[in-house]
Coordinates of C-alpha atoms in Angstrom, one line a residue:
X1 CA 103.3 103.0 94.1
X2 CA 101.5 102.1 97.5
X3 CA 97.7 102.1 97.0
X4 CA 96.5 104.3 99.7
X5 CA 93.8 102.0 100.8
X6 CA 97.0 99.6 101.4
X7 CA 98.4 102.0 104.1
X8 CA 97.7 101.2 108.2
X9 CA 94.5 102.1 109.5
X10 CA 96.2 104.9 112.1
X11 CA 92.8 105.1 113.7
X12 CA 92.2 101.5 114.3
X13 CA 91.5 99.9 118.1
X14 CA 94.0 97.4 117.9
X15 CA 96.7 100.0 117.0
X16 CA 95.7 102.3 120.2
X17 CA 92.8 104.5 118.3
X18 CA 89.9 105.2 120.5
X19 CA 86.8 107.5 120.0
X20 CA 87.5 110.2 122.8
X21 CA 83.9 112.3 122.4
X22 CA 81.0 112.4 120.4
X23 CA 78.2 114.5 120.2
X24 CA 75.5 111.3 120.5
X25 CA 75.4 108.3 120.7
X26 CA 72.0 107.6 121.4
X27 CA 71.5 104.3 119.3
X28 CA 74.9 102.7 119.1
X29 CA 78.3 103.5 121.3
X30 CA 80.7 105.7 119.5
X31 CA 83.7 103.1 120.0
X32 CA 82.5 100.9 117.6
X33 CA 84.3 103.5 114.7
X34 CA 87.3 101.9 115.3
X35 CA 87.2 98.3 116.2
X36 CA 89.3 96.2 114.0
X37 CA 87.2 93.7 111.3
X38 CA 84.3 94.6 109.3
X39 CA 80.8 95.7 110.9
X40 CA 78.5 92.7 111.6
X41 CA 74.8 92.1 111.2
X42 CA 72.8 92.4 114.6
X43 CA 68.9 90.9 114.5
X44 CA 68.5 92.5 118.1
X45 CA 66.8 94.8 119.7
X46 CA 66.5 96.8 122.9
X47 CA 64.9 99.4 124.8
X48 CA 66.5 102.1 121.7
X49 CA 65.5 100.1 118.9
X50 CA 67.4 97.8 116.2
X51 CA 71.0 97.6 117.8
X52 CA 73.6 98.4 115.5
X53 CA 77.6 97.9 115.3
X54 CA 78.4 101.1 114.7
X55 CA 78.2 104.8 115.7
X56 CA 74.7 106.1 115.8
X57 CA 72.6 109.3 116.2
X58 CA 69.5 110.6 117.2
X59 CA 67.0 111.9 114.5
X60 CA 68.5 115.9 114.7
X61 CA 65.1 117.8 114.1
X62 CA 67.0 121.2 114.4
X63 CA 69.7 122.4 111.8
X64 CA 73.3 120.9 113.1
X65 CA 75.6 118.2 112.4
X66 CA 76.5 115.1 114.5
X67 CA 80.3 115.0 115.4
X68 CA 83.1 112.3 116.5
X69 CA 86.4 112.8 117.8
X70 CA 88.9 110.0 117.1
X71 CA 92.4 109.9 118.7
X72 CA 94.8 108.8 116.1
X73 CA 97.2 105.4 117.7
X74 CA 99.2 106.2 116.0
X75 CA 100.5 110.1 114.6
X76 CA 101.0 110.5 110.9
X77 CA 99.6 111.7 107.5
X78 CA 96.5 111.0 106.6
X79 CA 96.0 109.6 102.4
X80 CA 93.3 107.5 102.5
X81 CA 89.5 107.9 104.1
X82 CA 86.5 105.2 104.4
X83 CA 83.5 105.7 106.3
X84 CA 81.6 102.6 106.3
X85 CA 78.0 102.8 106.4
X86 CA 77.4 98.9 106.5
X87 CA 74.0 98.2 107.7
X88 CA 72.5 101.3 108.0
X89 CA 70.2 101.5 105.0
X90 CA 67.8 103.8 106.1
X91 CA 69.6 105.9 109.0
X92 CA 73.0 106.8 107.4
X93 CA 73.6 110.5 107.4
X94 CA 73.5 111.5 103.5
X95 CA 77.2 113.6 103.7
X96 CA 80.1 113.2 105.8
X97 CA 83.4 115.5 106.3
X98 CA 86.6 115.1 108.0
X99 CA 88.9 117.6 109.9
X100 CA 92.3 116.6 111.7
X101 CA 94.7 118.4 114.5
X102 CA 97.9 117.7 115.7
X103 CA 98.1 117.9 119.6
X104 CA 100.8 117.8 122.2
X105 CA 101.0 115.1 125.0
X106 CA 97.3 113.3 126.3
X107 CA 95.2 116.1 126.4
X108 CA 91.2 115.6 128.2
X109 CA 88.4 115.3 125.4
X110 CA 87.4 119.0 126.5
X111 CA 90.2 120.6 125.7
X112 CA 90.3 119.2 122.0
X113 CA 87.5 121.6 120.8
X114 CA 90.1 124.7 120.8
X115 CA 92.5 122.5 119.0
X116 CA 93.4 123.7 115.3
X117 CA 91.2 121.8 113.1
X118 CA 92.4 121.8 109.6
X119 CA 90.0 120.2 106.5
X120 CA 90.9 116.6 105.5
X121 CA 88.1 115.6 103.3
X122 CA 85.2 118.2 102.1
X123 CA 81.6 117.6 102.6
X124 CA 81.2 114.7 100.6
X125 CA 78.2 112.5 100.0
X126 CA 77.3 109.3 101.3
X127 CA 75.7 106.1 100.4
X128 CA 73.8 103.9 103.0
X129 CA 75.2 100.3 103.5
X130 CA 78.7 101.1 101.7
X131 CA 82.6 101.5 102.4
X132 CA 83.0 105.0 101.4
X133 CA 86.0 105.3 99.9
X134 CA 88.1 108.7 100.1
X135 CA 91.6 109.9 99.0
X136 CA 93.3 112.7 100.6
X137 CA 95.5 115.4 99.8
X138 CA 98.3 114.2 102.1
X139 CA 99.2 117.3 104.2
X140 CA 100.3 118.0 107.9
X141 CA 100.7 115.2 110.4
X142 CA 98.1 114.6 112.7
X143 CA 97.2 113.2 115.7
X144 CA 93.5 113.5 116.2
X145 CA 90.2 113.7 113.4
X146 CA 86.8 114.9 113.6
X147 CA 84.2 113.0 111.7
X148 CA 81.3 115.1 111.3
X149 CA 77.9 113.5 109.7
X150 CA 75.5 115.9 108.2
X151 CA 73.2 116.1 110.0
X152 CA 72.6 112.8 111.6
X153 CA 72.6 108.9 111.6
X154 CA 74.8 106.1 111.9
X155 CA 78.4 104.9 110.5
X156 CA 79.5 101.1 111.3
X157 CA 83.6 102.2 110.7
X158 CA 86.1 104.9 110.0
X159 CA 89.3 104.0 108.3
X160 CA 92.0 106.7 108.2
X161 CA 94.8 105.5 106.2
X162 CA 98.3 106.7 106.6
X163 CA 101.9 106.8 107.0
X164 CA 103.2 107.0 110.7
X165 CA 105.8 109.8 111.4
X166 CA 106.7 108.9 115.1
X167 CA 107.8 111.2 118.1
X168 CA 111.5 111.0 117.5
X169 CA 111.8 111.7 121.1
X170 CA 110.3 108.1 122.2
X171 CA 112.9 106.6 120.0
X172 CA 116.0 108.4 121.3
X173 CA 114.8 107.6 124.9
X174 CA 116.5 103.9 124.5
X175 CA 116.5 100.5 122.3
X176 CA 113.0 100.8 120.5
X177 CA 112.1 98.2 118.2
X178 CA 112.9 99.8 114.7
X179 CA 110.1 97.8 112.8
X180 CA 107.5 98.9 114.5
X181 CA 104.5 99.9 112.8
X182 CA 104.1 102.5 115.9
X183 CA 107.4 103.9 115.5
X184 CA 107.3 104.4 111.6
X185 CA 108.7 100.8 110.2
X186 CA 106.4 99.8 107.6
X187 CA 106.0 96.9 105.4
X188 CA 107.1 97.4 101.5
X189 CA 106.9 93.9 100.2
X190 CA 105.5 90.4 100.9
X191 CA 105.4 87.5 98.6
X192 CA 102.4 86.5 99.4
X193 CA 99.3 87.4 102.3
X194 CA 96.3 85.0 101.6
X195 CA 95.8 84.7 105.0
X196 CA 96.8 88.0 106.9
X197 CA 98.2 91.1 106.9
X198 CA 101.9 91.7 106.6
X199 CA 100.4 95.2 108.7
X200 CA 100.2 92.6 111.6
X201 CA 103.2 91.3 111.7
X202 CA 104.5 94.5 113.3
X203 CA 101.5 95.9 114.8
X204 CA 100.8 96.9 118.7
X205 CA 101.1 94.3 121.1
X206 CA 101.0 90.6 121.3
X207 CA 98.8 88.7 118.9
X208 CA 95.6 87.2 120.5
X209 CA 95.2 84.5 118.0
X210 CA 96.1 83.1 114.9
X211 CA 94.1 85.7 112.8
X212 CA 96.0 88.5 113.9
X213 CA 99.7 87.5 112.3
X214 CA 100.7 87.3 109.2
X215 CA 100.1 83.9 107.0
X216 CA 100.7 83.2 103.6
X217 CA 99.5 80.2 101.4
X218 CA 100.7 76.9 101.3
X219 CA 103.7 76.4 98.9
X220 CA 103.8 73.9 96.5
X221 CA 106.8 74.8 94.3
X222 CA 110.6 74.7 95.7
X223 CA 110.7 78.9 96.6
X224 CA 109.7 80.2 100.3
X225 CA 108.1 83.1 101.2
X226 CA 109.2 86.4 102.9
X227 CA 108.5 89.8 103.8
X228 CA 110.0 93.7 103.6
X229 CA 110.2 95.5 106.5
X230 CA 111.6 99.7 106.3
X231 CA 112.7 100.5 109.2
X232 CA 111.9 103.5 111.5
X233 CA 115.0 104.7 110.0
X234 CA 118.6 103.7 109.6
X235 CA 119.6 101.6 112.9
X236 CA 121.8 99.1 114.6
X237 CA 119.9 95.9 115.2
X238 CA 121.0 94.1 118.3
X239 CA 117.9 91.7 119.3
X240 CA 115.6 90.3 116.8
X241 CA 111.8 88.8 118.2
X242 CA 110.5 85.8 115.5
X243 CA 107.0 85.1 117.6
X244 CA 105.2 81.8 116.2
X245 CA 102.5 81.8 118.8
X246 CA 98.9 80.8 117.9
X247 CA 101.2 78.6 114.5
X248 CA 101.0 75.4 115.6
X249 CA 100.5 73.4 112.5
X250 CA 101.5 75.8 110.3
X251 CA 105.0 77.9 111.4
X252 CA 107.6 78.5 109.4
X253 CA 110.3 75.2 109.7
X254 CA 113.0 78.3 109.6
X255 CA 113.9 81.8 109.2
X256 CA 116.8 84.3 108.2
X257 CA 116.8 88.2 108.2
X258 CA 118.8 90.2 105.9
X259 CA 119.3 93.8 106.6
X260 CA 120.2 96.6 103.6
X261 CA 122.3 99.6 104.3
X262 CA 121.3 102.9 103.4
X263 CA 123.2 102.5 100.5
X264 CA 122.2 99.4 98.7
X265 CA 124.5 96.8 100.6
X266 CA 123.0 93.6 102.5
X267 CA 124.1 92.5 105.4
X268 CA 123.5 89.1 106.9
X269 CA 121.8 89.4 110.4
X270 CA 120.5 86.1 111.1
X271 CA 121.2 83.2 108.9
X272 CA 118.8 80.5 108.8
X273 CA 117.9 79.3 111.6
X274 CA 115.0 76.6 112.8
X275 CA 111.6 77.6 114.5
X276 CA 109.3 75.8 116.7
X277 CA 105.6 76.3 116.2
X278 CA 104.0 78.8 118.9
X279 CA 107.1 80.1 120.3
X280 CA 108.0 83.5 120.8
X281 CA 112.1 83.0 119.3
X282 CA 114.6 85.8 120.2
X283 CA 117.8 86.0 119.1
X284 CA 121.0 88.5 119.7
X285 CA 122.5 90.1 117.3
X286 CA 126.2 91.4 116.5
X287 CA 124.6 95.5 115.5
X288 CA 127.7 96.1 114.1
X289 CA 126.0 97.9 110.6
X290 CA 123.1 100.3 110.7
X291 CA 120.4 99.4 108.2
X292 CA 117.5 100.8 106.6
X293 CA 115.3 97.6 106.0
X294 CA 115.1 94.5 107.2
X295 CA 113.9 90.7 104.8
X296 CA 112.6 88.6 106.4
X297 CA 112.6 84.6 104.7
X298 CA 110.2 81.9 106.3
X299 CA 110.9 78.2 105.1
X300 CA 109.1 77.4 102.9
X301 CA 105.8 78.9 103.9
X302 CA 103.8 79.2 107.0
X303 CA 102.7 82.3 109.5
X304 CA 104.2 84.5 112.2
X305 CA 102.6 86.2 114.8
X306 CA 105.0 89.1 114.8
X307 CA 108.4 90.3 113.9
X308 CA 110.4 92.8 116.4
X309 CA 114.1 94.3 115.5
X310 CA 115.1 95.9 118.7
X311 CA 118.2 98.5 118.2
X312 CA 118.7 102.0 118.3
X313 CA 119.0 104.4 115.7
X314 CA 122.4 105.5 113.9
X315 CA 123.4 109.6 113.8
X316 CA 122.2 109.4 110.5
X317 CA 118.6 107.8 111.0
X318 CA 117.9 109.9 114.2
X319 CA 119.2 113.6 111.9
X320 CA 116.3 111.6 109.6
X321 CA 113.6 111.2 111.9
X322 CA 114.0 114.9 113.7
X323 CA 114.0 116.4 110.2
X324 CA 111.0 114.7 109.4
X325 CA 109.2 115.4 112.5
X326 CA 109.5 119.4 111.7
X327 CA 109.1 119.0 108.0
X328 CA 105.5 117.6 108.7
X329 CA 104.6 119.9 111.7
X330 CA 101.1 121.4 111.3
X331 CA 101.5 125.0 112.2
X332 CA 98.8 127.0 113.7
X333 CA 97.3 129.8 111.8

């Protein structure tokens, strides 16, 4: 069973999260909640006082609580929770709770406040200079929370762990990349991730460095390594995307993919081919069989920048994702 704390952060900057209001920011910008990487020390300070790297507000001297409203990258179920109080030892707010909503389209900040907020995590209490850790009944999927501090102070980050349930709509609208961790694919295995996150691998965008791929340790027995991928759901795969950039002394010397059908059987996709260090590889593919995950083997070792399986999905996969899309609707009360 998947540890919850192992689930993408679906708030996360690098992933399309952003911090759309808040109620003050007086001491430290509200945008910090959701920058990738742990909080850092800051010695500074400036016409405010001590400068922080997180979210942080004024000293409330009426009753009230101090809110935040996050815009989720990336839609989906919410299981996992931590509000990071790292660094604030003395101004973190003493509770915290958590609400989420599930809005149409790009609505404005303003009209988020009539959205229907629905509990995540009960008022719950804090402790200064601490990941707060949180489980969560997993219930409706959503597309925005609301942090709300009681009654004041600062939080250095907000994780909001998850599954994705994407818009089946953006993936009928043409080839998608069925991997994806935007569009639902998700990793399920990985031999080994000493240096980064399988998460990475099929994360948002192009990678800006070497720390933001996938890496595993160096080998020193005769195996390789390799990672799982679930796809979006059951698909054809007709272009595969094997980027090595930022892997210069350290790509893979080779790769194959092997896809599984929804019924057990493996299909070869791409047999084992060479790589080149910092090279974006793509590669076309026959997409004669739909499948439901994808391996991925790297020889013997080495890192990857990202992985992209271009297709589009089968009758049976899109039936999947529409049914899915419903099942997890949050309806208003």
């Amino acid at each position: 069973m998947t540890d919850p704390f192992d689930l993408p952060d679906l708030a996360v900057r690098t992933q399309g999260g952003a911090v759309v209001a808040a109620d003050d920011e007086f001491f430290a910008g509200k945008e910090n909640l959701v920058l990738p990487g742990p909080a850092r020390a800051r010695d500074d300070f400036g016409a405010r006082g001590k400068e922080y790297d997180g979210w942080e507000t004024r000293r409330r001297r009426e009753p009230g609580t101090d809110r935040a409203v996050v815009r989720l990258g990336m839609p989906g179920i919410v299981h996992a929770v931590v509000v990071d109080t790292a660094f604030f030892l003395g101004n973190y707010p003493p509770h915290a709770s958590l609400e989420g909503a599930s809005v149409e389209g790009h609505p404005p900040a303003s009209a988020l406040a009539d959205a229907d907020w629905v509990p995540l995590l009960p008022l719950s209490d804090l402790a200064g200079g601490t990941a707060n850790r949180f489980l969560v009944e997993p219930g409706p999927r959503v597309t925005h929370v609301r942090l709300s501090i009681h009654p004041d102070g600062g939080v250095a980050r907000l994780r909001v762990h998850g599954e994705v349930v994407p818009d089946p709509r953006l993936l009928d609208a043409g080839p998608c990349d069925l991997a994806a961790l935007e569009n639902g694919g998700r990793i399920t295995g990985v031999s080994n991730a000493f240096y980064g996150s399988p998460h990475q691998l099929i994360g948002r965008g192009e990678a800006r460095s070497m720390g933001e791929g996938w890496e595993n340790a160096r080998r020193r027995d005769g195996g390789n390594d390799w990672v799982d991928v679930a796809l979006a759901c059951e698909g054809t795969v007709t272009l595969a995307e094997l980027d090595t950039s930022w892997f210069l002394g350290n790509a893979p010397g080779s790769a194959a993919l092997t896809g599984t059908t929804a019924d057990g059987r493996e299909v070869a996709l791409l047999p084992r081919t060479p790589l080149q260090p910092d090279t974006r590889h793509r590669f076309v593919l026959p997409g004669d069989t739909g499948v439901a995950r994808v391996r991925m083997d790297v020889f013997p070792d080495g890192g990857m920048a990202r992985l992209r399986l271009w297709g589009r999905p089968t009758d049976a996969g899109r039936a999947a994702l529409h049914r899915r899309w419903e099942e997890t609707a949050l309806r208003a009360r």
